GROMACS .gro file of N, CA, C and O in nm:
model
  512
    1UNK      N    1  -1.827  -0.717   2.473
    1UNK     CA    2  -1.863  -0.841   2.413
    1UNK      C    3  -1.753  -0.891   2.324
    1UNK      O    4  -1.683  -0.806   2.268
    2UNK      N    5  -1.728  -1.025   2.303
    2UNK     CA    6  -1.631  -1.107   2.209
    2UNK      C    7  -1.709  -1.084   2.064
    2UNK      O    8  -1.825  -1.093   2.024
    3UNK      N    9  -1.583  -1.050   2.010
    3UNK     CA   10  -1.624  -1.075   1.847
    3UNK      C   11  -1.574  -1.198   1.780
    3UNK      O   12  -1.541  -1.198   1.661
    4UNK      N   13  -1.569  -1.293   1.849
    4UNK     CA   14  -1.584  -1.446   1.844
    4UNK      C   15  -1.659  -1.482   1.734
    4UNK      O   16  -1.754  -1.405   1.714
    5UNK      N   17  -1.646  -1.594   1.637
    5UNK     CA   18  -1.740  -1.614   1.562
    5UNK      C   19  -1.790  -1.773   1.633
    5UNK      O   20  -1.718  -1.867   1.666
    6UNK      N   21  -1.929  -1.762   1.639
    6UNK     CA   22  -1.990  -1.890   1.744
    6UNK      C   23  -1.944  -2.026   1.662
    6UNK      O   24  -1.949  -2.000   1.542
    7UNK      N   25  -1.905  -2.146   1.681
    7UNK     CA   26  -1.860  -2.220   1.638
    7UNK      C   27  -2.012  -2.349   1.601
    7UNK      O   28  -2.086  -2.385   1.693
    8UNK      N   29  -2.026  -2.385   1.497
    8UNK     CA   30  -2.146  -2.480   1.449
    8UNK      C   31  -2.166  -2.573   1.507
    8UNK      O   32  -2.062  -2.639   1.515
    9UNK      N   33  -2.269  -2.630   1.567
    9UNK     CA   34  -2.334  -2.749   1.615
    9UNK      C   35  -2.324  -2.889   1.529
    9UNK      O   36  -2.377  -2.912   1.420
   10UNK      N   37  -2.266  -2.949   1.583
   10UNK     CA   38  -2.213  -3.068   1.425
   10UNK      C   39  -2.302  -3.190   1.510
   10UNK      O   40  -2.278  -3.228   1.625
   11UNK      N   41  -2.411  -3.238   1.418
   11UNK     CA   42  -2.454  -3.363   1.477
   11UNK      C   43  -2.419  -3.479   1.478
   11UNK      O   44  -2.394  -3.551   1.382
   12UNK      N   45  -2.415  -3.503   1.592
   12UNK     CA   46  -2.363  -3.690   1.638
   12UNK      C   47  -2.448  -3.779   1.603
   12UNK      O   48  -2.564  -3.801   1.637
   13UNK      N   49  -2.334  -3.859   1.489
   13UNK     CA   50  -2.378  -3.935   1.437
   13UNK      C   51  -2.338  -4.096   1.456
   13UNK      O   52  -2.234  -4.126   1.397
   14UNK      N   53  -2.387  -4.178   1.511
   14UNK     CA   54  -2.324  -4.309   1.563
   14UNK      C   55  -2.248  -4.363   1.450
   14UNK      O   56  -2.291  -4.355   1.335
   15UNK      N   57  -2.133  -4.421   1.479
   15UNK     CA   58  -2.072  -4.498   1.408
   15UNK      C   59  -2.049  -4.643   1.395
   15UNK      O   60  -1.994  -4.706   1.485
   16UNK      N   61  -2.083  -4.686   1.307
   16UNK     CA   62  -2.105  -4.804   1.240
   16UNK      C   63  -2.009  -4.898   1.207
   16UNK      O   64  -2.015  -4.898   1.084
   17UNK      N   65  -1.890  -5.008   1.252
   17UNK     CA   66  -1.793  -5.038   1.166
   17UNK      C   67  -1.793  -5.145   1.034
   17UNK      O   68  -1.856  -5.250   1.048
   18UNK      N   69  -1.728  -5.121   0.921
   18UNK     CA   70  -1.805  -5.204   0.815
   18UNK      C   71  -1.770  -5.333   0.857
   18UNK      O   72  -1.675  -5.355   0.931
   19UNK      N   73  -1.839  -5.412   0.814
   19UNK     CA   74  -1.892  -5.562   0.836
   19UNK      C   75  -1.837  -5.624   0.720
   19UNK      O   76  -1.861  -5.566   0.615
   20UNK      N   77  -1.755  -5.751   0.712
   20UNK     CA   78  -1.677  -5.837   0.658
   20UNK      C   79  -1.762  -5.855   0.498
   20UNK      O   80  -1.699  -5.855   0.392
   21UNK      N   81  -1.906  -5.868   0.506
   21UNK     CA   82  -2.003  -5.867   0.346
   21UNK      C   83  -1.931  -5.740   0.301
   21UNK      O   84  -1.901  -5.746   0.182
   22UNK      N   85  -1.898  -5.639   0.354
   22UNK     CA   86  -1.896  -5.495   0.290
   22UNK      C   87  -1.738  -5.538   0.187
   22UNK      O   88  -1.727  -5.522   0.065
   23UNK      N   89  -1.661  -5.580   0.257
   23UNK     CA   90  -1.512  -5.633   0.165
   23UNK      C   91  -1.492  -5.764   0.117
   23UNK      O   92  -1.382  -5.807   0.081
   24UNK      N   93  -1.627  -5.846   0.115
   24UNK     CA   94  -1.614  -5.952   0.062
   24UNK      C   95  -1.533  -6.070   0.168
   24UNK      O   96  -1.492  -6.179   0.127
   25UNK      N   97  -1.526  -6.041   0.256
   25UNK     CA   98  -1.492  -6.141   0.355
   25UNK      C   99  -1.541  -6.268   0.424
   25UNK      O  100  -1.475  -6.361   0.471
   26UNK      N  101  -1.673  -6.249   0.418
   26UNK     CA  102  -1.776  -6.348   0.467
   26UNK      C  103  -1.761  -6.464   0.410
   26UNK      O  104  -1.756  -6.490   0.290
   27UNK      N  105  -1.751  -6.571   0.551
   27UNK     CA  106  -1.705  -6.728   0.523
   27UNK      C  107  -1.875  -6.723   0.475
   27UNK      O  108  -1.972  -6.664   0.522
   28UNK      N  109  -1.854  -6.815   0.360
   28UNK     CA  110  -1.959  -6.908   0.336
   28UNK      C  111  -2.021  -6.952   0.403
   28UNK      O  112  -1.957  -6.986   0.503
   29UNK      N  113  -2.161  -6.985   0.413
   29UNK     CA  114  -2.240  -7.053   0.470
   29UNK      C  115  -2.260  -7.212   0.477
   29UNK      O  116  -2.297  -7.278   0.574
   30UNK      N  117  -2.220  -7.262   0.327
   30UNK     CA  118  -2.231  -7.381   0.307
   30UNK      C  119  -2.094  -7.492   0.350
   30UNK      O  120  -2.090  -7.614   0.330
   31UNK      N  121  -1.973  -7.393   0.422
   31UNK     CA  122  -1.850  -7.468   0.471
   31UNK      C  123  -1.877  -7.559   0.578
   31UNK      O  124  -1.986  -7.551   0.634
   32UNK      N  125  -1.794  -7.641   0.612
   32UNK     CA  126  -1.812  -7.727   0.742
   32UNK      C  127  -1.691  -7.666   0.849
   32UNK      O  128  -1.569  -7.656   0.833
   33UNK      N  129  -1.781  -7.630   0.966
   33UNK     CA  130  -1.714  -7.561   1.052
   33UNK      C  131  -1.670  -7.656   1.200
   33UNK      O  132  -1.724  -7.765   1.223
   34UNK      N  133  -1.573  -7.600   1.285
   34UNK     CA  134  -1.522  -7.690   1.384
   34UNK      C  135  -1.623  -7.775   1.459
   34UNK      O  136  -1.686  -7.719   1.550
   35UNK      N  137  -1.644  -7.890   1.435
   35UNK     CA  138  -1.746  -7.948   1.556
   35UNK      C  139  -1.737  -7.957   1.670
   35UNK      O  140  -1.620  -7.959   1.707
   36UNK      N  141  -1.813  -7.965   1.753
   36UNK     CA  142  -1.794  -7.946   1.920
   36UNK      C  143  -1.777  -8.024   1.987
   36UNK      O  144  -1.746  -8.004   2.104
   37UNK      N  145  -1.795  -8.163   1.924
   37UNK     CA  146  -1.742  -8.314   1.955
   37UNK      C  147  -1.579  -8.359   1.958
   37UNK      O  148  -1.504  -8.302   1.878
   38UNK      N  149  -1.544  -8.423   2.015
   38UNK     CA  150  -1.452  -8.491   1.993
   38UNK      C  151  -1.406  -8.566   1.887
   38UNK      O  152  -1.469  -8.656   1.833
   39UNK      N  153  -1.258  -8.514   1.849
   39UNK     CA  154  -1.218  -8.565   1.741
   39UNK      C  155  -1.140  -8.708   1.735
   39UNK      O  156  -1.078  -8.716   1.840
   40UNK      N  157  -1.117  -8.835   1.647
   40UNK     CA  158  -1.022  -8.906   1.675
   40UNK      C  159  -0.899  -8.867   1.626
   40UNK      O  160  -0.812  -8.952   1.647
   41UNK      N  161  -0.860  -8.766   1.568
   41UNK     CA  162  -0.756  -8.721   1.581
   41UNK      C  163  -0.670  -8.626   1.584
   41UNK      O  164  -0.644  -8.562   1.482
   42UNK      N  165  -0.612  -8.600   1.702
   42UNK     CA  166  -0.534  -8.476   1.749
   42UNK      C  167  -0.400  -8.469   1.728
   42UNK      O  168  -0.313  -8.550   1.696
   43UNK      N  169  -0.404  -8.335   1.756
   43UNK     CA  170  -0.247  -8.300   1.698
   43UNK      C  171  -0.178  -8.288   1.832
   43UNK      O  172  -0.056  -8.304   1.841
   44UNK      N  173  -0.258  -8.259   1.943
   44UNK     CA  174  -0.216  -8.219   2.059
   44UNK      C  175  -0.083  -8.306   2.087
   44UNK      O  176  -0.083  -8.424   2.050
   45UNK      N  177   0.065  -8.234   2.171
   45UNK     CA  178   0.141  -8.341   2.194
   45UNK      C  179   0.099  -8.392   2.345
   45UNK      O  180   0.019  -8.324   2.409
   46UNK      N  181   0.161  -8.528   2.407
   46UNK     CA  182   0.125  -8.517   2.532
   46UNK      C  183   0.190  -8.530   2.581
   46UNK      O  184   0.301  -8.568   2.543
   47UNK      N  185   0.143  -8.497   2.741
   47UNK     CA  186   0.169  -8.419   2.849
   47UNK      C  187   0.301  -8.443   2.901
   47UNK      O  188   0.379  -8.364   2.956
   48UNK      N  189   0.315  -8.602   2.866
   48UNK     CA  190   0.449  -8.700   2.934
   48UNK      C  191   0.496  -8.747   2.819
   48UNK      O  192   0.463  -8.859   2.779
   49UNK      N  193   0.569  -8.677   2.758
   49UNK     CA  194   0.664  -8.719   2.627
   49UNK      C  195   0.762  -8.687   2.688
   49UNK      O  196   0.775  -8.577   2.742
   50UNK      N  197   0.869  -8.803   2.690
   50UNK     CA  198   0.981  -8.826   2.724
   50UNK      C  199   1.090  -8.712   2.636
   50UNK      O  200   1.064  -8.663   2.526
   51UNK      N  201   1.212  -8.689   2.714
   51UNK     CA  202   1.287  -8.624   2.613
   51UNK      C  203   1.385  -8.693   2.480
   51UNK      O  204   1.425  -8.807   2.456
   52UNK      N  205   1.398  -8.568   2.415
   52UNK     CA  206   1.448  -8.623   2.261
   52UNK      C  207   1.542  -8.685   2.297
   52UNK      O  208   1.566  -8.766   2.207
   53UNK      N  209   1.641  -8.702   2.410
   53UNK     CA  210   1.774  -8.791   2.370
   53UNK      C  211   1.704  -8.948   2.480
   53UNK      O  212   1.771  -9.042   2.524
   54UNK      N  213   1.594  -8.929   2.493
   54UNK     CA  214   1.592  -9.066   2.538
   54UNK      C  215   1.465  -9.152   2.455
   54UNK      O  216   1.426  -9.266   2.478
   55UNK      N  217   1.437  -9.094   2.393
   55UNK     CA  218   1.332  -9.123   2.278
   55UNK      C  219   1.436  -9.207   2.195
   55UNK      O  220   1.415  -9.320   2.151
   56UNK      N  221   1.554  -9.131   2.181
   56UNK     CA  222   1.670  -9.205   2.095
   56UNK      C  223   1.743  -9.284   2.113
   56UNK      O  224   1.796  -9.346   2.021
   57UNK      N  225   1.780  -9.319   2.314
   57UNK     CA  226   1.815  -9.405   2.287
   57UNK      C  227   1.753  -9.516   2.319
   57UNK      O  228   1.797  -9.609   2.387
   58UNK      N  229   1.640  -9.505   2.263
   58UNK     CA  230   1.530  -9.670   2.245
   58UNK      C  231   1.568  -9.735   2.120
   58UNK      O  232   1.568  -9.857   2.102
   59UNK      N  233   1.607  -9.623   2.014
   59UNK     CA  234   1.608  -9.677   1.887
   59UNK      C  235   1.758  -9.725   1.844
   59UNK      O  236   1.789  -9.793   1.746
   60UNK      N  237   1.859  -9.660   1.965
   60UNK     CA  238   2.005  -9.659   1.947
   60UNK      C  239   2.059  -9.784   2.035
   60UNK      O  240   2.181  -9.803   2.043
   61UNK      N  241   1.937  -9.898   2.123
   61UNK     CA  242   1.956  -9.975   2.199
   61UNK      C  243   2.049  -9.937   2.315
   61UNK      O  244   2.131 -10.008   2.375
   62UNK      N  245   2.012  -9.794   2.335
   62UNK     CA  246   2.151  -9.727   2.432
   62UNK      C  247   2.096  -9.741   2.569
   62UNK      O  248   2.010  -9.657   2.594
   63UNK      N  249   2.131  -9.851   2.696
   63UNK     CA  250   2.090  -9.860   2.832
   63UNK      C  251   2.176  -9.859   2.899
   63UNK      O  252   2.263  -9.946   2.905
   64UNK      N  253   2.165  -9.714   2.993
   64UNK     CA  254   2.300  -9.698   3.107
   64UNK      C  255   2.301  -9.761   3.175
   64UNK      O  256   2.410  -9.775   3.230
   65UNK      N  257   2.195  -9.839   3.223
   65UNK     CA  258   2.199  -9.924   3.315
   65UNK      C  259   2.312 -10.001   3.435
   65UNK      O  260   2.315  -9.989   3.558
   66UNK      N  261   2.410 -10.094   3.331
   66UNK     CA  262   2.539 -10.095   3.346
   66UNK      C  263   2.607  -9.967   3.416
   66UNK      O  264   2.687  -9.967   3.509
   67UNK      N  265   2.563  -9.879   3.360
   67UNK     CA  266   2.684  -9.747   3.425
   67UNK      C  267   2.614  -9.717   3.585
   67UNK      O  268   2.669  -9.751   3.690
   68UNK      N  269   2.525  -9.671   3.580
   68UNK     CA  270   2.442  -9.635   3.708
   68UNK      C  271   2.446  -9.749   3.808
   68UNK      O  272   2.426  -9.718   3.925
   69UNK      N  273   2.476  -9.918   3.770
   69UNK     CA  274   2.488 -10.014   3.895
   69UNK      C  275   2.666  -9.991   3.931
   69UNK      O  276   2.720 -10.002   4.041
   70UNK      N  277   2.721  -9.961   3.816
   70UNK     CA  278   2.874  -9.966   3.874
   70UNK      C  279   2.888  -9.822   3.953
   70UNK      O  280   2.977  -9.798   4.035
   71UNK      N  281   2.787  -9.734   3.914
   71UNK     CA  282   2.851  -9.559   3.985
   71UNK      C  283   2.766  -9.585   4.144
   71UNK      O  284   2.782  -9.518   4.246
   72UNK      N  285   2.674  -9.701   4.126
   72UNK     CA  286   2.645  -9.709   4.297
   72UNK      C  287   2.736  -9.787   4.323
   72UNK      O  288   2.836  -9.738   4.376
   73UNK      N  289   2.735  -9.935   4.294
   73UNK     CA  290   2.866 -10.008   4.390
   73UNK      C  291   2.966  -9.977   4.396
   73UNK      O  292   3.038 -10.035   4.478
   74UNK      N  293   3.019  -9.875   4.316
   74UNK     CA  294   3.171  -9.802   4.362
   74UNK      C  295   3.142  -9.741   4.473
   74UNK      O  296   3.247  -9.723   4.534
   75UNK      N  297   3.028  -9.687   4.545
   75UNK     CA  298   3.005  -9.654   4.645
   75UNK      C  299   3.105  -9.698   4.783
   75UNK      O  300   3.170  -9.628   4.860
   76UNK      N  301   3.082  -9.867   4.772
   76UNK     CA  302   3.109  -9.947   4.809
   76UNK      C  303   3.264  -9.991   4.799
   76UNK      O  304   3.346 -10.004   4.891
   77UNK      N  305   3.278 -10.006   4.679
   77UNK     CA  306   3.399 -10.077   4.592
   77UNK      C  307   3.474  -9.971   4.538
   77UNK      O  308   3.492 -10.035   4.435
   78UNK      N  309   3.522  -9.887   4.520
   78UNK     CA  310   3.567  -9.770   4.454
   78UNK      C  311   3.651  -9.787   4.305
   78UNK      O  312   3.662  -9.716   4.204
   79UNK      N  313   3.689  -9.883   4.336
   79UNK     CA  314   3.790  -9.932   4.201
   79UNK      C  315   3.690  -9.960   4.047
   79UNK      O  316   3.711  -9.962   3.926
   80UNK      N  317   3.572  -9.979   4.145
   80UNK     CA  318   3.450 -10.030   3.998
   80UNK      C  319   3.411  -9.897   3.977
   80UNK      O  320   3.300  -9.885   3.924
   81UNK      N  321   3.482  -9.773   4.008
   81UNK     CA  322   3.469  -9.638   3.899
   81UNK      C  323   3.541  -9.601   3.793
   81UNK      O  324   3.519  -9.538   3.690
   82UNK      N  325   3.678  -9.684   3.868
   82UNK     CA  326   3.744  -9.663   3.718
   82UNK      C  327   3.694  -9.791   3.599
   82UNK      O  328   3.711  -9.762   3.481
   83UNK      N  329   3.653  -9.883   3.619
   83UNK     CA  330   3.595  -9.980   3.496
   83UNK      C  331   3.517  -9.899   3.433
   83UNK      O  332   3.523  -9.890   3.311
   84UNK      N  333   3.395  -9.795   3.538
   84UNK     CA  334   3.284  -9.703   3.453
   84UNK      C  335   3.385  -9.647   3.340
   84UNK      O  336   3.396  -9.670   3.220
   85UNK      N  337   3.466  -9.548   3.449
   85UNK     CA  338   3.570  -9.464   3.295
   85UNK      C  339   3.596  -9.489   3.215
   85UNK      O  340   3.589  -9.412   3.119
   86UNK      N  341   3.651  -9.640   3.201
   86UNK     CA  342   3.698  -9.691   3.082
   86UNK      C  343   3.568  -9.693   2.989
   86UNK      O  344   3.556  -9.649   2.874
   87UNK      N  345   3.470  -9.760   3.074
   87UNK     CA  346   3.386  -9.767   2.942
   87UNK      C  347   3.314  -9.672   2.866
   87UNK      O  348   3.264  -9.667   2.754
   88UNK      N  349   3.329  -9.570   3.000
   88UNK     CA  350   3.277  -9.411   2.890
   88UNK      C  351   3.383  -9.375   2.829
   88UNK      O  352   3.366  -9.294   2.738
   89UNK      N  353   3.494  -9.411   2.851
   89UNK     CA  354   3.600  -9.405   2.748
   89UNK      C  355   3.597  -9.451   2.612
   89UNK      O  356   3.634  -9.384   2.515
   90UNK      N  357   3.538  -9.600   2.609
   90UNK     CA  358   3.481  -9.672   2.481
   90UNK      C  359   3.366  -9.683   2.428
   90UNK      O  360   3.351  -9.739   2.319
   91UNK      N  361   3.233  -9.609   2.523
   91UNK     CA  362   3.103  -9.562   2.430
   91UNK      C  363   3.146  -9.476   2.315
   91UNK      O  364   3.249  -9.409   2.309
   92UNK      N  365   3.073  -9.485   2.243
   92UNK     CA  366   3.004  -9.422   2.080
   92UNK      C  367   2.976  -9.283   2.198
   92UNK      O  368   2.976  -9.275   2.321
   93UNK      N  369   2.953  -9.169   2.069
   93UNK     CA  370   2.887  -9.051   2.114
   93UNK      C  371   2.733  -9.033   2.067
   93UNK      O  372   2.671  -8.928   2.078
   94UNK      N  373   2.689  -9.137   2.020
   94UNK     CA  374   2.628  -9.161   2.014
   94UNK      C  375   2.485  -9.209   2.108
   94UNK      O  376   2.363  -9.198   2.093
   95UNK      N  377   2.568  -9.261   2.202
   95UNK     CA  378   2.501  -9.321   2.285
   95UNK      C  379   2.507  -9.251   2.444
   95UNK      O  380   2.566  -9.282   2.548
   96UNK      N  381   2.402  -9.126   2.399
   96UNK     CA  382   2.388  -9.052   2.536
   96UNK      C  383   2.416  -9.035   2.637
   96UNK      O  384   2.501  -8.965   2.691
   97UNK      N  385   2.285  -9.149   2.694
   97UNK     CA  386   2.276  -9.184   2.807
   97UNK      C  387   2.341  -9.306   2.866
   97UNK      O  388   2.269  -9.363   2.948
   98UNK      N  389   2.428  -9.347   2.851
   98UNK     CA  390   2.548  -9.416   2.873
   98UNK      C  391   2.652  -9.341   2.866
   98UNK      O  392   2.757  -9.372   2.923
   99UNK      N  393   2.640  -9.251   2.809
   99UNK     CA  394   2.788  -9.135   2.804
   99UNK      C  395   2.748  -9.045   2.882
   99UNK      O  396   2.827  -8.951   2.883
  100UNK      N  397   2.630  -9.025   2.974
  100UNK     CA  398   2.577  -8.945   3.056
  100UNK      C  399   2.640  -8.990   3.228
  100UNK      O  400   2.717  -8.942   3.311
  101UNK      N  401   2.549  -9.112   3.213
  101UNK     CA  402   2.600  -9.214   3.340
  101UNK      C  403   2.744  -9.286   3.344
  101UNK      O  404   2.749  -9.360   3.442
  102UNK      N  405   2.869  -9.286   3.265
  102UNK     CA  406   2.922  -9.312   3.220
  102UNK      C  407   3.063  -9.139   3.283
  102UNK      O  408   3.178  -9.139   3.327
  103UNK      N  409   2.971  -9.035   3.251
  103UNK     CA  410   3.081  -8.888   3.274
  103UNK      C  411   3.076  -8.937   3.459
  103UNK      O  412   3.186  -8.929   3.513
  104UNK      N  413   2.999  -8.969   3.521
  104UNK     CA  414   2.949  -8.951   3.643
  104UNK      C  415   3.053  -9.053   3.736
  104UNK      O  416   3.114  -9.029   3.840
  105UNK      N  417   3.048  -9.141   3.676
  105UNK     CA  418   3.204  -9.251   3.681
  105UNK      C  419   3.301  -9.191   3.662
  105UNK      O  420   3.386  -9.184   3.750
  106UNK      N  421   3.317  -9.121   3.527
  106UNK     CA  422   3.483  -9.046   3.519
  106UNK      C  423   3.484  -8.932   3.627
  106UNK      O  424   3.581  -8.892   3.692
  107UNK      N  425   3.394  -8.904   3.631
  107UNK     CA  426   3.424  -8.750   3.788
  107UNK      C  427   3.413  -8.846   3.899
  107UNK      O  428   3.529  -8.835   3.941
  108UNK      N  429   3.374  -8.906   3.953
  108UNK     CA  430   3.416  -8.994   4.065
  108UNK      C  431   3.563  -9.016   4.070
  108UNK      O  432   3.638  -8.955   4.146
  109UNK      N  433   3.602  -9.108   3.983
  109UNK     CA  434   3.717  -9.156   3.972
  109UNK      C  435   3.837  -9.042   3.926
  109UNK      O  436   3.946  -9.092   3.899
  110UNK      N  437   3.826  -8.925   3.917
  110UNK     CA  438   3.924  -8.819   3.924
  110UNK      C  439   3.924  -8.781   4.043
  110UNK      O  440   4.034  -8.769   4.096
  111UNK      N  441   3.827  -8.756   4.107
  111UNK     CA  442   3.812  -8.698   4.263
  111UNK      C  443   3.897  -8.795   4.340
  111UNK      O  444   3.988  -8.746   4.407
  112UNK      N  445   3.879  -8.952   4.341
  112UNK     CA  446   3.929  -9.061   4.442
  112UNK      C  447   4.072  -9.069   4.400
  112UNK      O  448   4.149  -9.128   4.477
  113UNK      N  449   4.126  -9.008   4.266
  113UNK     CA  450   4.288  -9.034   4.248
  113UNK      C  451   4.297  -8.873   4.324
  113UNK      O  452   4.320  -8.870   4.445
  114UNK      N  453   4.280  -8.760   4.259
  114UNK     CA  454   4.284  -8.681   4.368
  114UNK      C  455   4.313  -8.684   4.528
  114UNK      O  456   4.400  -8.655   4.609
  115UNK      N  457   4.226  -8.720   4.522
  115UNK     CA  458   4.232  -8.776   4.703
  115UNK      C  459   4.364  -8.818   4.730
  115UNK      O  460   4.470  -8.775   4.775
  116UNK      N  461   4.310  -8.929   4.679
  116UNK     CA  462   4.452  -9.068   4.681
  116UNK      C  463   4.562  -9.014   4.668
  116UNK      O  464   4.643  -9.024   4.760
  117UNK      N  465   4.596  -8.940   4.548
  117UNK     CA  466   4.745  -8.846   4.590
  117UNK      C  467   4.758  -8.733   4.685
  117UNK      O  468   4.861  -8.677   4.722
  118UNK      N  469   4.632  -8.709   4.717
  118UNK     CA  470   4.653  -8.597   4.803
  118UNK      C  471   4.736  -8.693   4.960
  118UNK      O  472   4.846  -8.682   5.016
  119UNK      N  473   4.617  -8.779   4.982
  119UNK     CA  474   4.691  -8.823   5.080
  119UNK      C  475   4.822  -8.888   5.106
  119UNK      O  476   4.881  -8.893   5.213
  120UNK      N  477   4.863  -8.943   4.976
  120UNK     CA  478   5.015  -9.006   4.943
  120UNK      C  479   5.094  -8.878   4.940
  120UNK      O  480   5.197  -8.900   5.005
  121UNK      N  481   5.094  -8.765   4.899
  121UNK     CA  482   5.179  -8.618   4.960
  121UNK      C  483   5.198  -8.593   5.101
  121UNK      O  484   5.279  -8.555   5.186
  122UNK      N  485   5.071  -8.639   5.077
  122UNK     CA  486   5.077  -8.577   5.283
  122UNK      C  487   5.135  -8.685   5.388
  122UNK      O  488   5.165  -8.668   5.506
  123UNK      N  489   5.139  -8.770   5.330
  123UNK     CA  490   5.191  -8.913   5.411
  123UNK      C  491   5.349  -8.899   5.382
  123UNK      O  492   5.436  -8.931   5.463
  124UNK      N  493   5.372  -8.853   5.267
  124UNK     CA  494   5.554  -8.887   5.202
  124UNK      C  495   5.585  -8.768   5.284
  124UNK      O  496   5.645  -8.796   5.387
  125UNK      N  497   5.565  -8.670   5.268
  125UNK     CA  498   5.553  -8.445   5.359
  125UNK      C  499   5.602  -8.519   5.471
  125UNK      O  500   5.700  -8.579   5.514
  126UNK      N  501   5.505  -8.492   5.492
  126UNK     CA  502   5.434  -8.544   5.643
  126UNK      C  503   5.509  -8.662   5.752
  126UNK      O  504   5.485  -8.670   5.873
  127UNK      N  505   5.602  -8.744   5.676
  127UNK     CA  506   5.721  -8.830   5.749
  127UNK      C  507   5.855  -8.789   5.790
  127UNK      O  508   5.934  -8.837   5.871
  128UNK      N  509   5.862  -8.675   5.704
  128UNK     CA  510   5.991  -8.595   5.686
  128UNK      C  511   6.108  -8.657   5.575
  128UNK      O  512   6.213  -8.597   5.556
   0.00000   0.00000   0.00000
């Protein structure tokens, strides 16, 4: 036989966790709590808020407009990319989105002198 000493029966006792009255936590009764109605006014932002640099330039009177009809008809016309350049040359930095539509003109018009000398090498090469 074990000379074990039998180990005590310890009774289970459910446990309880203390409750917010026990530390003084308990919201008041007499507060006004969230209503379930609709409020008139929210904080929520919404869904289709434009971005911050074009929010700005409403207030900065900044419209690329101009830039985006000359970066299509250079399509057409190519020479009306370099007018874009110049004038993103002479926008404010201020003014974004005109200096946005405006870069899109100056990379056009580096690519087409590019070109343009490429092929004036290859034409001068190229005659002997």
């Amino acid at each position: 036989m074990s000379n074990k000493p039998k180990r005590p029966k310890y009774e289970t006792v459910s446990y309880t966790p203390p409750t917010p009255q026990v530390f003084g936590n308990a919201a008041p009764v007499d507060l006004p709590t969230k209503s379930s109605g609709s409020s008139s006014f929210s904080v929520d932002r919404p869904r289709n808020r434009p971005k911050l640099q074009d929010r700005l330039a409403v207030y900065e009177d900044d419209n690329p407009r101009c830039q985006q009809i000359i970066c299509a008809v250079g399509v057409l016309f190519p020479p009306l990319w370099l007018v874009g350049a110049v004038m993103y040359a002479t926008t404010p930095a201020s003014k974004t989105a005109s200096r946005e539509a405006g870069f899109k003109n100056l990379v056009l018009t580096i690519i087409l002198t590019v070109l343009l000398l490429a092929v004036g090498v290859y034409k001068f090469v190229g005659s002997g």
